[in-house]
Short mmCIF file of C-alpha atoms and ligand atoms in Angstrom, two decimals:
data_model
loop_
_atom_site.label_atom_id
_atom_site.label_comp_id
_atom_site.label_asym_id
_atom_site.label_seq_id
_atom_site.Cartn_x
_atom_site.Cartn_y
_atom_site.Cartn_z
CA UNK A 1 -18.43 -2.27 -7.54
CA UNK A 2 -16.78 0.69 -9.36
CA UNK A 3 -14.22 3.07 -8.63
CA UNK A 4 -15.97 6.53 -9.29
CA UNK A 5 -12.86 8.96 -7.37
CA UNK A 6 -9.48 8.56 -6.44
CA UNK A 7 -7.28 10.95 -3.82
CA UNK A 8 -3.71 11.33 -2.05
CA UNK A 9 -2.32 12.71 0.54
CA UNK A 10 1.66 13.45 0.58
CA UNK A 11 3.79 14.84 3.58
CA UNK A 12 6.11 17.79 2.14
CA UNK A 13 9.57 16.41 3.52
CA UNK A 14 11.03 14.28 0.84
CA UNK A 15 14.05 12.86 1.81
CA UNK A 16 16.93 11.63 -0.75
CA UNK A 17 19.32 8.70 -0.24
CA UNK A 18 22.17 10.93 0.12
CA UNK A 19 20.53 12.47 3.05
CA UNK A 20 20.09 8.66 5.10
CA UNK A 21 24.02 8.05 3.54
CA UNK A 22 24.60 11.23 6.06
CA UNK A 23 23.68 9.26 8.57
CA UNK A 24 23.73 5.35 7.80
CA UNK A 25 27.11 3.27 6.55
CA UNK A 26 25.05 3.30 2.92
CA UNK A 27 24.77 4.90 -0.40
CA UNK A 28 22.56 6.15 -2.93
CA UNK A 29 24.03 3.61 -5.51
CA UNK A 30 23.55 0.61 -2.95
CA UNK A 31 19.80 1.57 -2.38
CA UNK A 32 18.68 2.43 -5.96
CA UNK A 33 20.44 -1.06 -7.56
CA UNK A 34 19.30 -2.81 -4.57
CA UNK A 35 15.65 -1.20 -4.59
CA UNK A 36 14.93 1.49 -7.27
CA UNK A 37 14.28 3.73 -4.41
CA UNK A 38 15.28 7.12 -4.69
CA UNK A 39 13.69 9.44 -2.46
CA UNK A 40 10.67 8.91 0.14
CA UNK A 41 8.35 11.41 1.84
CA UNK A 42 8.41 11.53 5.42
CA UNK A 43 5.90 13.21 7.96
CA UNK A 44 7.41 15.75 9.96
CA UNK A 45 4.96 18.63 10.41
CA UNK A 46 1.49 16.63 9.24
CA UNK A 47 -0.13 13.10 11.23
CA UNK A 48 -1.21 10.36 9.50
CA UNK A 49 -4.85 11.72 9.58
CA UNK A 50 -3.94 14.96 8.01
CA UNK A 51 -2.83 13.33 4.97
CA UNK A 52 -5.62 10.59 4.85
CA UNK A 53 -7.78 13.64 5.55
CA UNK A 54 -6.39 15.10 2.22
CA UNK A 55 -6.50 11.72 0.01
CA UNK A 56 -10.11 11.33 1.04
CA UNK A 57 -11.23 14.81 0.19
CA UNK A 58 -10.01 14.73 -3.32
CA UNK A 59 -10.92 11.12 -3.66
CA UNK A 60 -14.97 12.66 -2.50
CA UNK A 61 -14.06 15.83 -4.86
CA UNK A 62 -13.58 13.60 -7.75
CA UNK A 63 -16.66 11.85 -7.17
CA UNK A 64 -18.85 14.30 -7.18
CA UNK A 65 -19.75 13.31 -3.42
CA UNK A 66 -20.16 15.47 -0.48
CA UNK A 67 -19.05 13.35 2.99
CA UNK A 68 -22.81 13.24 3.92
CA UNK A 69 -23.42 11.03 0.38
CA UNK A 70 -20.95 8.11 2.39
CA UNK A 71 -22.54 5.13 3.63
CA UNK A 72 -19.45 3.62 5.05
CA UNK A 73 -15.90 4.88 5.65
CA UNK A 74 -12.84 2.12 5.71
CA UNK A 75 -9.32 2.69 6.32
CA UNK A 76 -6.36 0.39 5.64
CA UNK A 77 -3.53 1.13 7.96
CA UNK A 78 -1.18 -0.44 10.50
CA UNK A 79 0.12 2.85 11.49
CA UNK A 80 -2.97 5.15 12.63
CA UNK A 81 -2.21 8.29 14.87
CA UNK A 82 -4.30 6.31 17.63
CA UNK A 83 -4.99 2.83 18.32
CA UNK A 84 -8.53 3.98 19.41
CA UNK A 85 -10.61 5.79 18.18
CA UNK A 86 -9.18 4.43 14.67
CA UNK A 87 -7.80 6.33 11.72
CA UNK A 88 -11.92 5.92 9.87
CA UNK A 89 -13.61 7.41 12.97
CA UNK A 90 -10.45 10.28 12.62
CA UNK A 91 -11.17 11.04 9.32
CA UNK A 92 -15.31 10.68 9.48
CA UNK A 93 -14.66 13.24 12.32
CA UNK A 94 -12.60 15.70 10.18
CA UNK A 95 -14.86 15.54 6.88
CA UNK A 96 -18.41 15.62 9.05
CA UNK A 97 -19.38 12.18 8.00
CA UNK A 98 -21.92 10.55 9.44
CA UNK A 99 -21.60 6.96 8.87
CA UNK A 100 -19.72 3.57 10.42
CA UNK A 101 -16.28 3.77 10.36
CA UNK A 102 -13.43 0.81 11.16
CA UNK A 103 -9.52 -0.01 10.52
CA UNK A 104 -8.21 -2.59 8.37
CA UNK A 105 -5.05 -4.34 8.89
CA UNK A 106 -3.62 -6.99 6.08
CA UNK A 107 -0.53 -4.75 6.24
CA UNK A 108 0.54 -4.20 2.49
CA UNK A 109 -2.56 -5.88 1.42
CA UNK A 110 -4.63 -3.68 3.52
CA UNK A 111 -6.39 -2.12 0.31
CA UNK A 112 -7.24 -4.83 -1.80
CA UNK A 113 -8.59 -6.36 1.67
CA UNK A 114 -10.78 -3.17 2.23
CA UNK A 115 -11.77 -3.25 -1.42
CA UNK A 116 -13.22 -6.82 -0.42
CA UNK A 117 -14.65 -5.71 2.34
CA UNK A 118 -16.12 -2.61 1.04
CA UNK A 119 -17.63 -4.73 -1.77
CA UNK A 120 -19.23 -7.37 0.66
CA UNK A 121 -21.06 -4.53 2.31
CA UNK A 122 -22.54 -3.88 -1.36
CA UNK A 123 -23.17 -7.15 -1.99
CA UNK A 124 -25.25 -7.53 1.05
CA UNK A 125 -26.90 -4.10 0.42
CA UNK A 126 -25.66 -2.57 3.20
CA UNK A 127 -24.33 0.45 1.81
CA UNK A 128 -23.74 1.81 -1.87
CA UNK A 129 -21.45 5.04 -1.65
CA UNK A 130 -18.21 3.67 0.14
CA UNK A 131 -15.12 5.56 0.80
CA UNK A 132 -11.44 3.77 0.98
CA UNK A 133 -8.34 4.78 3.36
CA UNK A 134 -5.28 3.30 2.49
CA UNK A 135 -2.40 5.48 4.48
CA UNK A 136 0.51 4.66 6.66
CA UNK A 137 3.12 6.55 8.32
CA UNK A 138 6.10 3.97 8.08
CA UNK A 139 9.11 6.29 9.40
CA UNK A 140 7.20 5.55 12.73
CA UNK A 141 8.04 2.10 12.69
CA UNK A 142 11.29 1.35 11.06
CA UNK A 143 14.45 1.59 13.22
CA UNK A 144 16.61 4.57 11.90
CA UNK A 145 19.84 3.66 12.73
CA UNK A 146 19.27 0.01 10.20
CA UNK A 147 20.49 0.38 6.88
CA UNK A 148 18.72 -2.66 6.05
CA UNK A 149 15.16 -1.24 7.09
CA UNK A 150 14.89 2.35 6.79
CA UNK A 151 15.71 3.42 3.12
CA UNK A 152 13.00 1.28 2.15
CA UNK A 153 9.65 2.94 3.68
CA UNK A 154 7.80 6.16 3.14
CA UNK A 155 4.80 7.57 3.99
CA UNK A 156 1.48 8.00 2.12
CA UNK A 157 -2.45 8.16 1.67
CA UNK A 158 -4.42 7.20 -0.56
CA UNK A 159 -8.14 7.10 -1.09
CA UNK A 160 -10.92 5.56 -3.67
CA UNK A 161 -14.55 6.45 -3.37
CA UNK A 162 -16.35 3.29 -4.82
CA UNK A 163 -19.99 2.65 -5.43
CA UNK A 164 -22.24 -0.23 -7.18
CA UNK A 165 -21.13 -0.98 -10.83
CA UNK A 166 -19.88 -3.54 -12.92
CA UNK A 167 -15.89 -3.01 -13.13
CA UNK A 168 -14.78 -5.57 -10.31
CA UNK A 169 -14.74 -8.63 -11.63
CA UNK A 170 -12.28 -10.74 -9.62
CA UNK A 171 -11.24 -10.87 -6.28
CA UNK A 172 -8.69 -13.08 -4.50
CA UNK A 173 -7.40 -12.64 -0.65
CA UNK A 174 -4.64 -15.43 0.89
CA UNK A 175 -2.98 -15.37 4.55
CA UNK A 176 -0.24 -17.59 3.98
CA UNK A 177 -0.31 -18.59 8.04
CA UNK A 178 3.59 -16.94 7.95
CA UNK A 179 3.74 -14.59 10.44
CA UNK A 180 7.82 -14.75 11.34
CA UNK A 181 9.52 -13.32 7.66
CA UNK A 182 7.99 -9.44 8.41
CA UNK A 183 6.73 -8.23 11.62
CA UNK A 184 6.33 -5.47 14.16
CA UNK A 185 5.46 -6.25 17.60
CA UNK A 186 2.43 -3.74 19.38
CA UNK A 187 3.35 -2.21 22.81
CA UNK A 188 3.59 -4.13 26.05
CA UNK A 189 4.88 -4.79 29.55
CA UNK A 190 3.29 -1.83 31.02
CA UNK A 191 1.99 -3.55 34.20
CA UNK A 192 4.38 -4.28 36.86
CA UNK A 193 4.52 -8.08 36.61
CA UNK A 194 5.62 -8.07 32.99
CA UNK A 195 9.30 -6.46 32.07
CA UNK A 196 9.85 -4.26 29.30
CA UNK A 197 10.33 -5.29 25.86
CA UNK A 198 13.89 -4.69 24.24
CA UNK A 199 13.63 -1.37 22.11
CA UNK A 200 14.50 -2.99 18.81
CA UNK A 201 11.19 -5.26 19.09
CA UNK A 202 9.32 -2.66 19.10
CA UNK A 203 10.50 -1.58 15.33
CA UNK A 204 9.80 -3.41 12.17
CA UNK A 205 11.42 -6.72 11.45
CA UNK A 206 12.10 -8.41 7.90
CA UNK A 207 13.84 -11.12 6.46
CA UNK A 208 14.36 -9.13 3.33
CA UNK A 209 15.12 -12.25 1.32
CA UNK A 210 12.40 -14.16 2.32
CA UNK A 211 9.94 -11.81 2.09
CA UNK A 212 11.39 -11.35 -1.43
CA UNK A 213 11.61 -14.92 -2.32
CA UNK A 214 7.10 -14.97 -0.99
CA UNK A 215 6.70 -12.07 -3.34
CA UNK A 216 8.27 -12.90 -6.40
CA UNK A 217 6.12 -16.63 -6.24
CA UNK A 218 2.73 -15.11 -4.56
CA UNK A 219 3.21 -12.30 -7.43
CA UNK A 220 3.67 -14.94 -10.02
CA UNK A 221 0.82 -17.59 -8.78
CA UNK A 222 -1.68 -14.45 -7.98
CA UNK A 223 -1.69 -12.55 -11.26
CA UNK A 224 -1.95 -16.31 -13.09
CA UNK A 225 -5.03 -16.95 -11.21
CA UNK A 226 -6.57 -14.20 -11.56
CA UNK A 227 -6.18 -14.16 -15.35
CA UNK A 228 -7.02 -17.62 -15.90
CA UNK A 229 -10.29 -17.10 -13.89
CA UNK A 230 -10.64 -14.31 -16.35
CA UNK A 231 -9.81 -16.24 -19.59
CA UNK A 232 -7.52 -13.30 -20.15
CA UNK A 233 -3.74 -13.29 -21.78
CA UNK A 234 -1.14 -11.66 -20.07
CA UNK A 235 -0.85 -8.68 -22.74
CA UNK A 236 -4.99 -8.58 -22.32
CA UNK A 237 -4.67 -6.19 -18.91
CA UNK A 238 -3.42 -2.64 -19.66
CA UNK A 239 -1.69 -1.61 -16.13
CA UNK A 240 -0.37 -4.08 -13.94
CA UNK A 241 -0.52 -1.59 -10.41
CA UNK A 242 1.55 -4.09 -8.39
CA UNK A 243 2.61 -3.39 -4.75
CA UNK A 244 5.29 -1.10 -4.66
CA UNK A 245 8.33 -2.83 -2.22
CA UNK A 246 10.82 -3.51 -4.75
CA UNK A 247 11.41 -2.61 -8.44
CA UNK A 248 13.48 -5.87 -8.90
CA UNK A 249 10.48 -7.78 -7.40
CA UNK A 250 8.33 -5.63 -10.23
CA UNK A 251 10.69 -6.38 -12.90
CA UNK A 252 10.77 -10.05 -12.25
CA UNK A 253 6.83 -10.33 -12.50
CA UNK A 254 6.85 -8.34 -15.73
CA UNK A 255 9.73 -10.60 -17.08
CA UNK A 256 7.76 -13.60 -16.34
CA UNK A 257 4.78 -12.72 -17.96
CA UNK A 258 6.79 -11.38 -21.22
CA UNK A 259 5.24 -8.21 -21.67
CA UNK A 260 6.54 -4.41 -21.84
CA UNK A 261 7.31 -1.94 -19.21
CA UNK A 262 4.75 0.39 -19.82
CA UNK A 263 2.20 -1.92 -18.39
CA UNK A 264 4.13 -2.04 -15.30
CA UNK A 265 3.84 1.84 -13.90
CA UNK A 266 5.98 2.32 -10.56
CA UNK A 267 6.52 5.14 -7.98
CA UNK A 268 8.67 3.49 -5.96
CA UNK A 269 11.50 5.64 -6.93
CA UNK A 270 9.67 8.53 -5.75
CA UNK A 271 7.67 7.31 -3.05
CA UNK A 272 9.94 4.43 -1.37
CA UNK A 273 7.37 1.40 -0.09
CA UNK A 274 4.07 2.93 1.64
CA UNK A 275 2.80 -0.46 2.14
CA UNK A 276 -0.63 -0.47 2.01
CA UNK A 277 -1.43 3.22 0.44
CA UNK A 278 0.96 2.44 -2.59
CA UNK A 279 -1.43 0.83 -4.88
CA UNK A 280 -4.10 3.67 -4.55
CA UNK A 281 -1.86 6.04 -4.65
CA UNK A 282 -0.26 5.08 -8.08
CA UNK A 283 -4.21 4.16 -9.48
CA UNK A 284 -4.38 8.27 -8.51
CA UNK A 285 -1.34 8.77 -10.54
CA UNK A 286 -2.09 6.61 -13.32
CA UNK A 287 -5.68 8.19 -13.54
CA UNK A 288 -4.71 11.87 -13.34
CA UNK A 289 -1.74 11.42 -16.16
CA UNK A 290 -5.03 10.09 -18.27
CA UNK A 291 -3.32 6.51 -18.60
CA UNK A 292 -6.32 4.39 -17.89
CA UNK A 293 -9.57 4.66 -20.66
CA UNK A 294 -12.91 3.40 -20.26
CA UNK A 295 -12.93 -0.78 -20.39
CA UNK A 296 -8.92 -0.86 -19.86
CA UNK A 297 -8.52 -3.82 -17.65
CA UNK A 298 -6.80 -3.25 -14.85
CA UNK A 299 -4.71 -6.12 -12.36
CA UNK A 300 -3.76 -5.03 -8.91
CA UNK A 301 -1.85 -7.42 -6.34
CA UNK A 302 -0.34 -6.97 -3.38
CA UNK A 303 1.66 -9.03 -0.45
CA UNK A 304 2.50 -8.33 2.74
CA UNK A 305 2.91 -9.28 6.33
CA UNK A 306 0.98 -12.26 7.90
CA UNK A 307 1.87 -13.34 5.02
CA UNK A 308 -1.41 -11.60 2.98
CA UNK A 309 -1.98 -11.21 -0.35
CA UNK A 310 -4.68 -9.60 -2.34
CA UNK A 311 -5.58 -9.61 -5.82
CA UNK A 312 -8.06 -7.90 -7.98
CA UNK A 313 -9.25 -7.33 -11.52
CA UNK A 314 -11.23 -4.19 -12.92
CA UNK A 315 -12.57 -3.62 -16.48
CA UNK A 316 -12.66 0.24 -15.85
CA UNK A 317 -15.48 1.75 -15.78
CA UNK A 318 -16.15 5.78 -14.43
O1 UT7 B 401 6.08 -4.42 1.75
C1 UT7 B 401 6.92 -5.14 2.63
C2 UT7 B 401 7.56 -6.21 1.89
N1 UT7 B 401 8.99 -6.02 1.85
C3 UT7 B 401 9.66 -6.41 0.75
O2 UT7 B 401 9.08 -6.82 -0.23
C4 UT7 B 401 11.15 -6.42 0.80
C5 UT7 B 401 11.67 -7.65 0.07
N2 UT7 B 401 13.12 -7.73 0.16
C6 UT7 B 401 13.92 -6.87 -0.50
O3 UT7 B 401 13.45 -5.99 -1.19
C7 UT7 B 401 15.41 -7.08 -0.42
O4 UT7 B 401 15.67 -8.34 0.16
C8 UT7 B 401 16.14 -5.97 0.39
C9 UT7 B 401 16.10 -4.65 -0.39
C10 UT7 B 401 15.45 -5.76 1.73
C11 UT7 B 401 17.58 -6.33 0.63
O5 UT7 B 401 18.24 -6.54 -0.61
P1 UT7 B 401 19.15 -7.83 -0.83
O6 UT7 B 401 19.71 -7.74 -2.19
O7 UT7 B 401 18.30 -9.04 -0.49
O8 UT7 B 401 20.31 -7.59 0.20
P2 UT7 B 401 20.74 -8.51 1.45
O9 UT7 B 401 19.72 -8.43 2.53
O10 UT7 B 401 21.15 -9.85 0.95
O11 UT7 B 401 22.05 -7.76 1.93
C12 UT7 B 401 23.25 -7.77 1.15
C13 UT7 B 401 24.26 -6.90 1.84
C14 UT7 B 401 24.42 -7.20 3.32
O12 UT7 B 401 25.79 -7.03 3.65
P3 UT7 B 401 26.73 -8.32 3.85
O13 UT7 B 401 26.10 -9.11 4.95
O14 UT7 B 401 26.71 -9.04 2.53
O15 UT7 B 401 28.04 -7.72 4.18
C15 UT7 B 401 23.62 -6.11 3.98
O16 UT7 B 401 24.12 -5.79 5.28
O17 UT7 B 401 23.84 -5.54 1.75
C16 UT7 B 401 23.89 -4.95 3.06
N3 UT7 B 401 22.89 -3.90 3.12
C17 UT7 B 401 23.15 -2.64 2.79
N4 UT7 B 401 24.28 -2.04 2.36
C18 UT7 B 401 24.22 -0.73 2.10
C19 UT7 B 401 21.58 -4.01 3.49
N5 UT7 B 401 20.99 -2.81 3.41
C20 UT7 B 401 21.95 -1.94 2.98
C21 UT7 B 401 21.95 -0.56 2.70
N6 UT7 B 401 23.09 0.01 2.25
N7 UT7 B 401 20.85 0.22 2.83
#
């Protein structure tokens, strides 16, 4: 599998930490030190389908594809506009696609689990020309009067069109069987024999320094198996596009492995965590600020509730 286009989609509200310190018993010193998070986007006018609507039309722009070239259509999310029809059959709607279409959910690790997915399909020669969602609307599911919860999310798309080639060359999925450290609890107790849930269930819950704790090791044990698989040396992969939740969490992975910051891009401080759209959406970044070259070896890995994690290696390829 290769990577032939890459797309995002933004919402225009960005909101600064000064604004949630308005609000919130915080401050912008306590989240940046804390998180490296400086501002977030936030949807206020668009949906969530609007902006994967965007990511995937650049990402089929860039690829030279027209939606009716699109075997399959997968989308990463645990935050589509509906539960059903899902945020694929949305977006196949919008861009006139005429091909299956389902949801993901591996929460952060939703897009290195639809890459896997998306490359099984190939594998079995089921379809060639692929096209990857990864977008979430987070400030519908954090709590906005918790300090602890809200600063950290924003919301994003991101989209890869991907076809048969030689750049993947490793692939590694986990779920930990840990579902209590980071979870958000679906809708219930409609029916009149079952009570309503309390209100704060029904927004996302962490244990901040467990999760952290999970993501510092899963980081650390991912990105050594994937480049002993490779027979590769740390300093051998150009960009290390880690998941986006933390810049301490991103700093301790890059001070593990020895190596210098420049291999370790971020946008955290812009974009806050989008979960499972943040490592597409910094691959667009990277790409269109020409930092990745033909045969640069790339290392993405993410973690995230369940606990998932997913890790990948590409010798790029366009
Ligand atoms: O993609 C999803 C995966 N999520 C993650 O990877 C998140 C991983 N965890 C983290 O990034 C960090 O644990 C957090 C950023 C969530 C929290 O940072 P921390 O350094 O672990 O802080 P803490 O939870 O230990 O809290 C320290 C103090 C507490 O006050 P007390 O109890 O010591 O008085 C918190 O109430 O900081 C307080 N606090 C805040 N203060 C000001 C928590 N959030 C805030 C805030 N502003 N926004």
């Amino acid at each position: 599998m290769k990577i032939l286009g890459t797309g995002a989609g933004l919402p225009a509200r960005r909101v600064y930490n000064s604004e949630l310190a308005a609000f919130l018993d915080t401050s912008d010193e306590w989240i940046v030190s804390h998180t490296g998070i400086q501002t977030r986007y936030v949807c206020v006018e668009e949906s969530l389908t609007d902006l994967a609507e965007a990511a995937g039309r650049q990402a089929l722009r860039n690829a030279g594809w027209t939606a009716k070239d699109m075997d399959l259509l997968i989308a990463a999310t645990i935050s589509g506009d509906y539960i059903t029809p899902s945020l694929a059959c949305r977006v196949a709607e919008r861009l006139g696609a005429v091909c299956p279409a389902f949801d993901v959910n591996a929460a952060c690790s939703g897009f290195i689990y639809a890459l896997e997915a998306a490359d099984a399909f190939m594998a079995a020669g089921k379809a060639e020309n692929i096209l990857i969602l990864a977008c979430e609307e987070m400030s519908k599911h954090v709590d906005w009067t918790d300090r602890s919860i809200c600063p950290l999310f924003g919301d994003g798309a991101g989209a890869v069109a991907v076809s048969c080639g030689g750049a993947l060359r490793y692939m590694h999925l986990t779920a930990a069987g840990n579902t209590a450290p980071l979870k958000m609890r679906a809708p219930r107790g409609n029916s009149p024999f079952q009570p309503d849930v309390p209100q704060e269930d029904k927004f996302i819950r962490m244990s901040g320094q467990e999760v952290f704790k999970f993501a510092v090791q899963s980081i650390e044990k991912e990105v050594g198996l994937a480049l002993a698989a490779l027979s590769l040396a740390p300093e051998d992969v150009h960009l290390y596009l880690l998941h986006q939740a933390n810049l301490r969490i991103i700093e301790s992975a890059r001070q593990k492995l020895k190596l210098s910051a420049d291999k370790f891009p971020t946008n955290i401080e812009r974009h806050g965590n989008m979960s499972s759209a943040a490592i597409p959406i910094l691959l667009n970044e990277m790409l269109e600020a020409g930092k990745v070259a033909e045969g640069d070896i790339l290392l993405m890995s993410a973690f995230g509730a369940g606990m998932t994690t997913g890790t990948c290696v590409w010798y790029w390829e366009s």
